[in-house]
Every structure is written in C-alpha cells, then in structure tokens.
Amino acid sequence: MPLVTTTEMFKKAYTGGYAIGAFNVNNMEIVQGITEAAKEVDAPLILQVSKGARAYANHTYLVKLVESAIIETGLPICLHLDHGDSFETCKSCIDGGFTSVMIDASSKPFAENIEITKKVVEYAHDHGVVVEAELGSLAGVEDEVQVSAEDSSYTRPEEVEEFVNKTGCDSLAIAIGTSHGAYKFTAAQCTRNEKGELVPPPLRFDILDEVVKRLPGFPIVLHGSSSVPQNYVKMINENGGKMPDAVGIPEEQLREAARSAVCKINIDSDLRLAMTGTIRQFFAEHPDKFDPREYLKPARANIKELVKHKLINVLGCNGKASELL
C-alpha cells in the first residue's frame, strides 16, 4: 500500500481515545526497530523526518527507507516533516513524496504565523498533503530547534479558533508543558521524590481542556513528549556518559492526553537514548569489537522493545492498524 495521510488515523484516534505515535527516524536501524514493533502489535505509524535528519541522511534515502518499511510490514504509515521552518522546506517535502508536513512558525508574531501557515496549507492541500501547525513555543533543544525556557510560552486557548479558521491547518501542536530533548526541565523547575529523582511539573491539562472546548473534534498534537527512560540514562552514565538530571514527561500524563483530543504524540529522544545506551554498553563489554552490525543489532532490538511499550501502554494504538486497511 502507498504512504497515507493522517486524516483517517486522526479521526479514529480522536473517537477511540488513543494517539498515533510519531517517531523520528534518521537511519535504517531506527526505521526497522519502530516498524517491526508496530507490525507485531498492529499499530499505525507516523514516521517523521526533521530538517536535521534530511541533512544527515538525505531526503531520498529516508523516503525509500520508509517505503521499504511499508513493503515489509503492510502497515498504514504516514511520512511527516517535523518542524519545517519555511515554506520552501515544506514545499520540498511535499514535492518529494511526504504525505504530511509541519510548518512551525510559532516563533513568529500571531499574524505572521497565520500568513506563513496558510501559504503552506494552500500548497499542501493542492497536492493532497495534510498540514500540522503550532501555537505556543516549547522550550528545549531538538536538532535545529532551540528555544530557551524564557522564550517558551503556553498556547493561548483564546487564539486557537481564529488560527485554525484562518489557516485551514489539519492539526494543531500546542504547548502545555512538554519540552524538547532529554533535559526538558531544570532542577529548579522540578521536585525530588524519596529516591532523589527529579519529578517534573505536571502538564497543563487545563489549557488542553479549554482548547478542546473551542475546537471540538479537532486533532491536537504534543511535541517534546519523550519520557527519558531512566534505565537508559543509567546505562549511558554507567558506561562513560554524562547525563545528570535528564528527565522527561511521565508516561501516565501522556496516556491521559491520548484519551483526550491529542491524536499525535512525538517521540524522538527516547529512541536516541535507547540506541546510545545500548551501544555504549556493548563497547564497554566488548572492547575488541568493531563490526557495526554487531552493535547496531542490539540497539535496534532495544528500540523495538521501547516502541512496543509506547504503542501499547502510552499511546494505546495497538490493534488499530487493521482498522485503517
């Protein structure tokens, strides 16, 4: 089957009380780990590519890897541009076979965000492609997206109706307290539990609820939603890494969001942590090894297990792919 858009995925996710996982991909092993997990649990997928991933791996290679995954799994898969920063970048991906793009003009003034987003929407819709936009700015670092905590801002619910109506976007990423990267919060923003571990501030579900009231039935997206698994942080630190106080979004809060209007949840840093932790441990235990296949194989396997857990226990989209075929 060909690549699909998110239109039907989001309709079913909204009414079904689950979310679709949007996993960032950069190479073959990451694509394989994600899609093999989804195949085993019958989950639809969004595989997303950032500007940085396109620069690293080449647009054509990434498209063909995702197309190969469809051939191997038979799953409904959407290929999405994550954080497109200009009309030109979005156009390049639309012309190059993507079925969904995100235009992120959230750093611009409200009126300019509308203007840029509307231009992308018009071009995308003319080519059968759907568009995700963003209101509010998430803190953190992800590829070329770097927003300080001081410059971040929650989404203003009173703006969402005008924004969606004027742009015609198909889904909306909102800022309710998630953050990019593995260091989502400073220690000062968190409390500590009895084990001394950082506990991040809760997500602003009051903002989400107000957005849902103003945009009934409209699909909402959460960026910066990795949970930063502490077993992989520990694995990295025990094998030469230095990641003190890395903390993510509690999975139970993401599951609560998925039961509401959140139809797409982005996960990237968790995949990187699983891969890096596994490889660091492999080299510590096998300093004589040098064959990439030997250390990428267990890294791929751990990505697969991580993604299966997310699909079942966090997103709740297991068993839903068959409904879209």
mmCIF file of C-alpha atoms in Angstrom:
data_model
loop_
_atom_site.group_PDB
_atom_site.id
_atom_site.type_symbol
_atom_site.label_atom_id
_atom_site.label_comp_id
_atom_site.label_asym_id
_atom_site.label_seq_id
_atom_site.Cartn_x
_atom_site.Cartn_y
_atom_site.Cartn_z
ATOM 1 C CA MET A 1 0.000 0.000 0.000
ATOM 2 C CA PRO A 2 1.182 3.575 -0.539
ATOM 3 C CA LEU A 3 2.019 6.152 2.108
ATOM 4 C CA VAL A 4 -1.109 7.581 3.734
ATOM 5 C CA THR A 5 -2.055 10.913 5.288
ATOM 6 C CA THR A 6 -3.092 11.276 8.914
ATOM 7 C CA THR A 7 -6.701 12.197 8.129
ATOM 8 C CA GLU A 8 -8.304 8.816 8.817
ATOM 9 C CA MET A 9 -5.754 7.977 11.514
ATOM 10 C CA PHE A 10 -6.726 11.057 13.495
ATOM 11 C CA LYS A 11 -10.480 10.562 13.061
ATOM 12 C CA LYS A 12 -10.267 7.091 14.556
ATOM 13 C CA ALA A 13 -7.775 8.117 17.240
ATOM 14 C CA TYR A 14 -9.958 11.020 18.366
ATOM 15 C CA THR A 15 -13.093 8.930 18.763
ATOM 16 C CA GLY A 16 -11.170 5.914 20.063
ATOM 17 C CA GLY A 17 -9.338 7.685 22.864
ATOM 18 C CA TYR A 18 -5.829 6.877 21.711
ATOM 19 C CA ALA A 19 -2.961 8.619 19.923
ATOM 20 C CA ILE A 20 -0.722 7.761 16.987
ATOM 21 C CA GLY A 21 2.987 7.594 17.710
ATOM 22 C CA ALA A 22 5.092 9.974 15.639
ATOM 23 C CA PHE A 23 8.635 8.628 15.813
ATOM 24 C CA ASN A 24 11.621 10.474 14.371
ATOM 25 C CA VAL A 25 13.808 8.468 12.006
ATOM 26 C CA ASN A 26 17.394 9.044 10.951
ATOM 27 C CA ASN A 27 18.720 5.721 9.659
ATOM 28 C CA MET A 28 17.776 2.180 8.672
ATOM 29 C CA GLU A 29 18.049 0.596 12.107
ATOM 30 C CA ILE A 30 15.711 3.142 13.695
ATOM 31 C CA VAL A 31 13.155 2.638 10.908
ATOM 32 C CA GLN A 32 13.392 -1.133 11.308
ATOM 33 C CA GLY A 33 13.068 -1.096 15.099
ATOM 34 C CA ILE A 34 9.983 1.131 15.015
ATOM 35 C CA THR A 35 8.173 -0.616 12.193
ATOM 36 C CA GLU A 36 8.912 -4.142 13.406
ATOM 37 C CA ALA A 37 7.414 -3.215 16.776
ATOM 38 C CA ALA A 38 4.337 -1.719 15.129
ATOM 39 C CA LYS A 39 3.900 -4.777 12.937
ATOM 40 C CA GLU A 40 3.900 -7.083 15.954
ATOM 41 C CA VAL A 41 1.196 -5.085 17.758
ATOM 42 C CA ASP A 42 -0.790 -3.976 14.671
ATOM 43 C CA ALA A 43 -0.291 -0.250 15.185
ATOM 44 C CA PRO A 44 -0.490 2.553 12.597
ATOM 45 C CA LEU A 45 2.530 4.838 12.442
ATOM 46 C CA ILE A 46 3.749 8.298 11.670
ATOM 47 C CA LEU A 47 7.430 8.281 10.761
ATOM 48 C CA GLN A 48 8.741 11.806 10.865
ATOM 49 C CA VAL A 49 11.840 13.416 9.481
ATOM 50 C CA SER A 50 13.364 16.653 10.714
ATOM 51 C CA LYS A 51 15.387 19.157 8.738
ATOM 52 C CA GLY A 52 18.444 17.794 10.534
ATOM 53 C CA ALA A 53 17.613 14.229 9.513
ATOM 54 C CA ARG A 54 17.308 15.271 5.871
ATOM 55 C CA ALA A 55 20.701 16.959 6.081
ATOM 56 C CA TYR A 56 22.236 13.881 7.714
ATOM 57 C CA ALA A 57 20.723 11.010 5.754
ATOM 58 C CA ASN A 58 19.461 12.611 2.515
ATOM 59 C CA HIS A 59 15.802 13.096 1.606
ATOM 60 C CA THR A 60 15.716 10.293 -0.975
ATOM 61 C CA TYR A 61 17.296 7.677 1.287
ATOM 62 C CA LEU A 62 14.797 8.411 4.060
ATOM 63 C CA VAL A 63 11.781 8.290 1.739
ATOM 64 C CA LYS A 64 12.918 4.972 0.283
ATOM 65 C CA LEU A 65 13.571 3.513 3.742
ATOM 66 C CA VAL A 66 10.016 4.353 4.783
ATOM 67 C CA GLU A 67 8.590 2.996 1.533
ATOM 68 C CA SER A 68 10.571 -0.203 2.144
ATOM 69 C CA ALA A 69 9.073 -0.452 5.621
ATOM 70 C CA ILE A 70 5.592 -0.364 4.111
ATOM 71 C CA ILE A 71 6.503 -3.187 1.750
ATOM 72 C CA GLU A 72 7.885 -5.253 4.631
ATOM 73 C CA THR A 73 5.086 -4.612 7.134
ATOM 74 C CA GLY A 74 1.971 -3.710 5.156
ATOM 75 C CA LEU A 75 1.179 -1.075 7.791
ATOM 76 C CA PRO A 76 -0.557 2.253 7.181
ATOM 77 C CA ILE A 77 2.343 4.700 7.530
ATOM 78 C CA CYS A 78 2.384 8.472 7.154
ATOM 79 C CA LEU A 79 5.665 10.194 6.262
ATOM 80 C CA HIS A 80 5.757 13.556 8.036
ATOM 81 C CA LEU A 81 8.088 16.557 8.050
ATOM 82 C CA ASP A 82 8.831 17.555 11.626
ATOM 83 C CA HIS A 83 9.417 21.264 12.321
ATOM 84 C CA GLY A 84 9.528 22.611 8.806
ATOM 85 C CA ASP A 85 10.881 26.108 9.278
ATOM 86 C CA SER A 86 9.880 27.675 5.961
ATOM 87 C CA PHE A 87 7.520 27.392 3.023
ATOM 88 C CA GLU A 88 10.448 26.258 0.876
ATOM 89 C CA THR A 89 11.311 23.339 3.185
ATOM 90 C CA CYS A 90 7.682 22.230 3.313
ATOM 91 C CA LYS A 91 7.334 22.531 -0.458
ATOM 92 C CA SER A 92 10.442 20.414 -0.988
ATOM 93 C CA CYS A 93 8.990 17.629 1.158
ATOM 94 C CA ILE A 94 5.542 17.872 -0.422
ATOM 95 C CA ASP A 95 7.087 17.661 -3.894
ATOM 96 C CA GLY A 96 9.366 14.873 -2.676
ATOM 97 C CA GLY A 97 6.710 12.401 -1.574
ATOM 98 C CA PHE A 98 5.845 13.282 2.026
ATOM 99 C CA THR A 99 2.170 12.915 2.914
ATOM 100 C CA SER A 100 2.190 15.332 5.851
ATOM 101 C CA VAL A 101 4.224 18.402 6.789
ATOM 102 C CA MET A 102 4.552 20.585 9.824
ATOM 103 C CA ILE A 103 5.106 24.275 9.359
ATOM 104 C CA ASP A 104 6.491 25.668 12.598
ATOM 105 C CA ALA A 105 6.109 29.451 12.579
ATOM 106 C CA SER A 106 5.332 29.515 16.300
ATOM 107 C CA SER A 107 8.241 31.862 16.997
ATOM 108 C CA LYS A 108 6.679 34.497 14.741
ATOM 109 C CA PRO A 109 4.021 37.028 15.744
ATOM 110 C CA PHE A 110 0.483 35.626 15.612
ATOM 111 C CA ALA A 111 -0.491 37.320 12.328
ATOM 112 C CA GLU A 112 2.745 36.244 10.636
ATOM 113 C CA ASN A 113 2.303 32.670 11.875
ATOM 114 C CA ILE A 114 -1.143 32.659 10.242
ATOM 115 C CA GLU A 115 0.213 34.081 6.976
ATOM 116 C CA ILE A 116 3.054 31.560 6.665
ATOM 117 C CA THR A 117 0.915 28.611 7.725
ATOM 118 C CA LYS A 118 -1.886 29.493 5.313
ATOM 119 C CA LYS A 119 0.578 29.607 2.408
ATOM 120 C CA VAL A 120 1.840 26.118 3.247
ATOM 121 C CA VAL A 121 -1.693 24.786 3.722
ATOM 122 C CA GLU A 122 -2.831 26.040 0.329
ATOM 123 C CA TYR A 123 0.097 24.421 -1.469
ATOM 124 C CA ALA A 124 -0.119 21.183 0.542
ATOM 125 C CA HIS A 125 -3.861 20.730 0.056
ATOM 126 C CA ASP A 126 -3.459 21.286 -3.682
ATOM 127 C CA HIS A 127 -1.129 18.267 -3.630
ATOM 128 C CA GLY A 128 -3.152 16.003 -1.325
ATOM 129 C CA VAL A 129 -0.894 16.579 1.685
ATOM 130 C CA VAL A 130 -2.018 17.495 5.212
ATOM 131 C CA VAL A 131 -0.522 20.185 7.439
ATOM 132 C CA GLU A 132 0.289 20.436 11.134
ATOM 133 C CA ALA A 133 0.842 23.900 12.606
ATOM 134 C CA GLU A 134 1.897 25.163 16.022
ATOM 135 C CA LEU A 135 0.717 27.775 18.514
ATOM 136 C CA GLY A 136 2.861 28.408 21.570
ATOM 137 C CA SER A 137 6.574 27.641 21.855
ATOM 138 C CA LEU A 138 8.125 24.620 23.566
ATOM 139 C CA ALA A 139 11.399 25.008 25.418
ATOM 140 C CA GLY A 140 14.342 22.708 24.816
ATOM 141 C CA VAL A 141 16.657 21.561 22.050
ATOM 142 C CA GLU A 142 15.880 19.210 19.165
ATOM 143 C CA ASP A 143 18.093 19.284 16.053
ATOM 144 C CA GLU A 144 17.933 22.904 14.895
ATOM 145 C CA VAL A 145 15.005 23.813 17.176
ATOM 146 C CA GLN A 146 16.401 25.659 20.194
ATOM 147 C CA VAL A 147 14.077 27.583 22.493
ATOM 148 C CA SER A 148 15.125 28.847 25.929
ATOM 149 C CA ALA A 149 12.832 28.439 28.906
ATOM 150 C CA GLU A 150 12.480 32.220 28.986
ATOM 151 C CA ASP A 151 11.288 32.314 25.365
ATOM 152 C CA SER A 152 8.855 29.419 25.661
ATOM 153 C CA SER A 153 5.161 30.137 26.042
ATOM 154 C CA TYR A 154 1.974 28.207 26.661
ATOM 155 C CA THR A 155 -0.635 28.127 23.927
ATOM 156 C CA ARG A 156 -3.324 30.774 24.409
ATOM 157 C CA PRO A 157 -6.692 28.972 24.022
ATOM 158 C CA GLU A 158 -8.410 32.188 23.008
ATOM 159 C CA GLU A 159 -6.305 32.238 19.813
ATOM 160 C CA VAL A 160 -6.874 28.707 18.532
ATOM 161 C CA GLU A 161 -10.221 29.174 16.772
ATOM 162 C CA GLU A 162 -9.068 32.169 14.763
ATOM 163 C CA PHE A 163 -5.788 30.453 13.911
ATOM 164 C CA VAL A 164 -7.363 27.224 12.662
ATOM 165 C CA ASN A 165 -10.128 29.004 10.771
ATOM 166 C CA LYS A 166 -7.774 31.410 9.026
ATOM 167 C CA THR A 167 -5.037 28.902 8.162
ATOM 168 C CA GLY A 168 -7.059 25.777 7.335
ATOM 169 C CA CYS A 169 -4.469 23.578 9.050
ATOM 170 C CA ASP A 170 -5.393 19.929 9.663
ATOM 171 C CA SER A 171 -3.942 19.514 13.158
ATOM 172 C CA LEU A 172 -2.509 21.800 15.808
ATOM 173 C CA ALA A 173 0.528 21.352 18.039
ATOM 174 C CA ILE A 174 0.024 23.107 21.359
ATOM 175 C CA ALA A 175 2.316 23.958 24.261
ATOM 176 C CA ILE A 176 1.041 22.647 27.605
ATOM 177 C CA GLY A 177 4.341 21.943 29.368
ATOM 178 C CA THR A 178 6.120 19.384 27.229
ATOM 179 C CA SER A 179 9.654 20.223 26.088
ATOM 180 C CA HIS A 180 12.202 19.123 23.508
ATOM 181 C CA GLY A 181 15.243 16.970 24.241
ATOM 182 C CA ALA A 182 16.440 14.866 27.170
ATOM 183 C CA TYR A 183 16.846 17.841 29.511
ATOM 184 C CA LYS A 184 13.267 19.038 29.472
ATOM 185 C CA PHE A 185 13.318 20.775 32.830
ATOM 186 C CA THR A 186 15.862 22.381 35.097
ATOM 187 C CA ALA A 187 16.260 21.095 38.634
ATOM 188 C CA ALA A 188 14.690 24.332 39.865
ATOM 189 C CA GLN A 189 11.505 23.555 37.924
ATOM 190 C CA CYS A 190 11.180 20.098 39.499
ATOM 191 C CA THR A 191 10.726 18.495 42.874
ATOM 192 C CA ARG A 192 12.536 15.362 44.021
ATOM 193 C CA ASN A 193 10.969 12.091 45.157
ATOM 194 C CA GLU A 194 12.138 9.871 48.002
ATOM 195 C CA LYS A 195 14.825 8.377 45.711
ATOM 196 C CA GLY A 196 16.211 11.796 44.935
ATOM 197 C CA GLU A 197 14.944 11.640 41.352
ATOM 198 C CA LEU A 198 13.624 14.746 39.642
ATOM 199 C CA VAL A 199 9.838 14.970 39.275
ATOM 200 C CA PRO A 200 8.796 17.416 36.547
ATOM 201 C CA PRO A 201 5.902 19.869 36.851
ATOM 202 C CA PRO A 202 2.571 18.442 35.631
ATOM 203 C CA LEU A 203 1.238 19.161 32.172
ATOM 204 C CA ARG A 204 -1.315 21.960 31.857
ATOM 205 C CA PHE A 205 -4.397 19.886 31.192
ATOM 206 C CA ASP A 206 -6.498 22.970 31.904
ATOM 207 C CA ILE A 207 -5.126 24.514 28.698
ATOM 208 C CA LEU A 208 -5.770 21.314 26.749
ATOM 209 C CA ASP A 209 -9.345 21.134 28.066
ATOM 210 C CA GLU A 210 -10.029 24.731 27.047
ATOM 211 C CA VAL A 211 -8.590 24.120 23.564
ATOM 212 C CA VAL A 212 -10.840 21.060 23.196
ATOM 213 C CA LYS A 213 -13.892 23.143 24.131
ATOM 214 C CA ARG A 214 -13.019 25.712 21.484
ATOM 215 C CA LEU A 215 -12.063 23.176 18.804
ATOM 216 C CA PRO A 216 -14.355 20.166 19.306
ATOM 217 C CA GLY A 217 -13.301 17.184 17.233
ATOM 218 C CA PHE A 218 -10.087 18.813 16.044
ATOM 219 C CA PRO A 219 -6.857 16.753 16.330
ATOM 220 C CA ILE A 220 -4.258 18.093 18.754
ATOM 221 C CA VAL A 221 -0.533 17.251 18.725
ATOM 222 C CA LEU A 222 2.055 17.084 21.523
ATOM 223 C CA HIS A 223 5.714 17.678 20.741
ATOM 224 C CA GLY A 224 8.592 17.084 23.132
ATOM 225 C CA SER A 225 6.900 14.028 24.617
ATOM 226 C CA SER A 226 9.759 11.653 25.289
ATOM 227 C CA SER A 227 9.757 10.247 28.813
ATOM 228 C CA VAL A 228 13.561 9.894 29.043
ATOM 229 C CA PRO A 229 13.632 6.296 30.392
ATOM 230 C CA GLN A 230 15.864 6.267 33.414
ATOM 231 C CA ASN A 231 17.149 2.763 32.697
ATOM 232 C CA TYR A 232 18.781 4.063 29.523
ATOM 233 C CA VAL A 233 20.049 7.224 31.209
ATOM 234 C CA LYS A 234 21.631 4.972 33.833
ATOM 235 C CA MET A 235 23.064 2.701 31.129
ATOM 236 C CA ILE A 236 24.660 5.689 29.431
ATOM 237 C CA ASN A 237 26.075 7.116 32.661
ATOM 238 C CA GLU A 238 27.470 3.763 33.791
ATOM 239 C CA ASN A 239 29.319 3.351 30.519
ATOM 240 C CA GLY A 240 31.147 6.626 30.156
ATOM 241 C CA GLY A 241 28.281 9.038 29.572
ATOM 242 C CA LYS A 242 27.477 12.226 31.450
ATOM 243 C CA MET A 243 23.737 12.910 31.575
ATOM 244 C CA PRO A 244 22.959 14.219 35.065
ATOM 245 C CA ASP A 245 19.368 15.197 35.801
ATOM 246 C CA ALA A 246 17.955 14.135 32.421
ATOM 247 C CA VAL A 247 14.190 13.889 32.920
ATOM 248 C CA GLY A 248 11.132 13.578 30.687
ATOM 249 C CA ILE A 249 7.337 13.609 30.638
ATOM 250 C CA PRO A 250 5.673 10.979 32.870
ATOM 251 C CA GLU A 251 4.033 8.348 30.704
ATOM 252 C CA GLU A 252 0.784 8.333 32.663
ATOM 253 C CA GLN A 253 0.289 12.002 31.770
ATOM 254 C CA LEU A 254 0.823 11.252 28.095
ATOM 255 C CA ARG A 255 -1.722 8.437 28.287
ATOM 256 C CA GLU A 256 -4.210 10.844 29.830
ATOM 257 C CA ALA A 257 -3.599 13.282 26.963
ATOM 258 C CA ALA A 258 -4.114 10.499 24.422
ATOM 259 C CA ARG A 259 -7.538 9.759 25.901
ATOM 260 C CA SER A 260 -8.491 13.364 25.232
ATOM 261 C CA ALA A 261 -8.105 15.212 21.909
ATOM 262 C CA VAL A 262 -4.387 14.512 21.476
ATOM 263 C CA CYS A 263 -4.156 12.336 18.366
ATOM 264 C CA LYS A 264 -0.395 12.521 17.725
ATOM 265 C CA ILE A 265 2.426 12.282 20.249
ATOM 266 C CA ASN A 266 6.020 12.878 19.150
ATOM 267 C CA ILE A 267 8.819 10.660 20.448
ATOM 268 C CA ASP A 268 12.470 11.147 19.488
ATOM 269 C CA SER A 269 14.856 11.464 22.438
ATOM 270 C CA ASP A 270 13.772 8.121 23.913
ATOM 271 C CA LEU A 271 14.884 6.376 20.721
ATOM 272 C CA ARG A 272 18.254 8.113 20.833
ATOM 273 C CA LEU A 273 18.741 7.157 24.476
ATOM 274 C CA ALA A 274 17.930 3.500 23.799
ATOM 275 C CA MET A 275 20.347 3.362 20.882
ATOM 276 C CA THR A 276 23.163 5.250 22.586
ATOM 277 C CA GLY A 277 22.863 3.388 25.888
ATOM 278 C CA THR A 278 22.925 0.024 24.153
ATOM 279 C CA ILE A 279 25.945 0.900 22.032
ATOM 280 C CA ARG A 280 27.879 2.342 24.975
ATOM 281 C CA GLN A 281 27.226 -0.803 26.985
ATOM 282 C CA PHE A 282 28.184 -3.037 24.063
ATOM 283 C CA PHE A 283 31.556 -1.329 23.637
ATOM 284 C CA ALA A 284 32.234 -1.414 27.383
ATOM 285 C CA GLU A 285 31.572 -5.161 27.408
ATOM 286 C CA HIS A 286 33.224 -5.910 24.045
ATOM 287 C CA PRO A 287 36.142 -3.501 23.568
ATOM 288 C CA ASP A 288 37.564 -5.754 20.843
ATOM 289 C CA LYS A 289 34.523 -5.446 18.562
ATOM 290 C CA PHE A 290 34.384 -3.127 15.557
ATOM 291 C CA ASP A 291 31.696 -4.537 13.242
ATOM 292 C CA PRO A 292 28.786 -2.044 13.132
ATOM 293 C CA ARG A 293 26.330 -4.897 12.608
ATOM 294 C CA GLU A 294 27.254 -6.362 15.972
ATOM 295 C CA TYR A 295 26.431 -3.253 17.993
ATOM 296 C CA LEU A 296 23.606 -1.900 15.846
ATOM 297 C CA LYS A 297 21.679 -5.168 16.078
ATOM 298 C CA PRO A 298 21.093 -4.983 19.878
ATOM 299 C CA ALA A 299 20.492 -1.232 19.568
ATOM 300 C CA ARG A 300 17.757 -1.921 17.024
ATOM 301 C CA ALA A 301 16.271 -4.608 19.273
ATOM 302 C CA ASN A 302 16.058 -2.218 22.237
ATOM 303 C CA ILE A 303 14.418 0.455 20.085
ATOM 304 C CA LYS A 304 11.883 -2.159 19.054
ATOM 305 C CA GLU A 305 11.052 -3.083 22.654
ATOM 306 C CA LEU A 306 10.821 0.561 23.667
ATOM 307 C CA VAL A 307 8.449 1.357 20.810
ATOM 308 C CA LYS A 308 6.236 -1.651 21.574
ATOM 309 C CA HIS A 309 5.883 -0.402 25.130
ATOM 310 C CA LYS A 310 4.957 3.073 23.915
ATOM 311 C CA LEU A 311 2.417 1.812 21.384
ATOM 312 C CA ILE A 312 0.620 -0.363 23.924
ATOM 313 C CA ASN A 313 0.968 1.370 27.280
ATOM 314 C CA VAL A 314 1.332 5.050 26.430
ATOM 315 C CA LEU A 315 -0.375 5.641 23.090
ATOM 316 C CA GLY A 316 -2.968 2.863 23.234
ATOM 317 C CA CYS A 317 -2.922 2.413 19.445
ATOM 318 C CA ASN A 318 -2.086 -1.293 19.356
ATOM 319 C CA GLY A 319 -4.578 -3.302 17.318
ATOM 320 C CA LYS A 320 -5.702 -0.225 15.363
ATOM 321 C CA ALA A 321 -3.750 -0.586 12.095
ATOM 322 C CA SER A 322 -6.130 -3.189 10.690
ATOM 323 C CA GLU A 323 -8.999 -0.723 11.037
ATOM 324 C CA LEU A 324 -7.270 1.543 8.503
ATOM 325 C CA LEU A 325 -6.517 -1.092 5.866
#
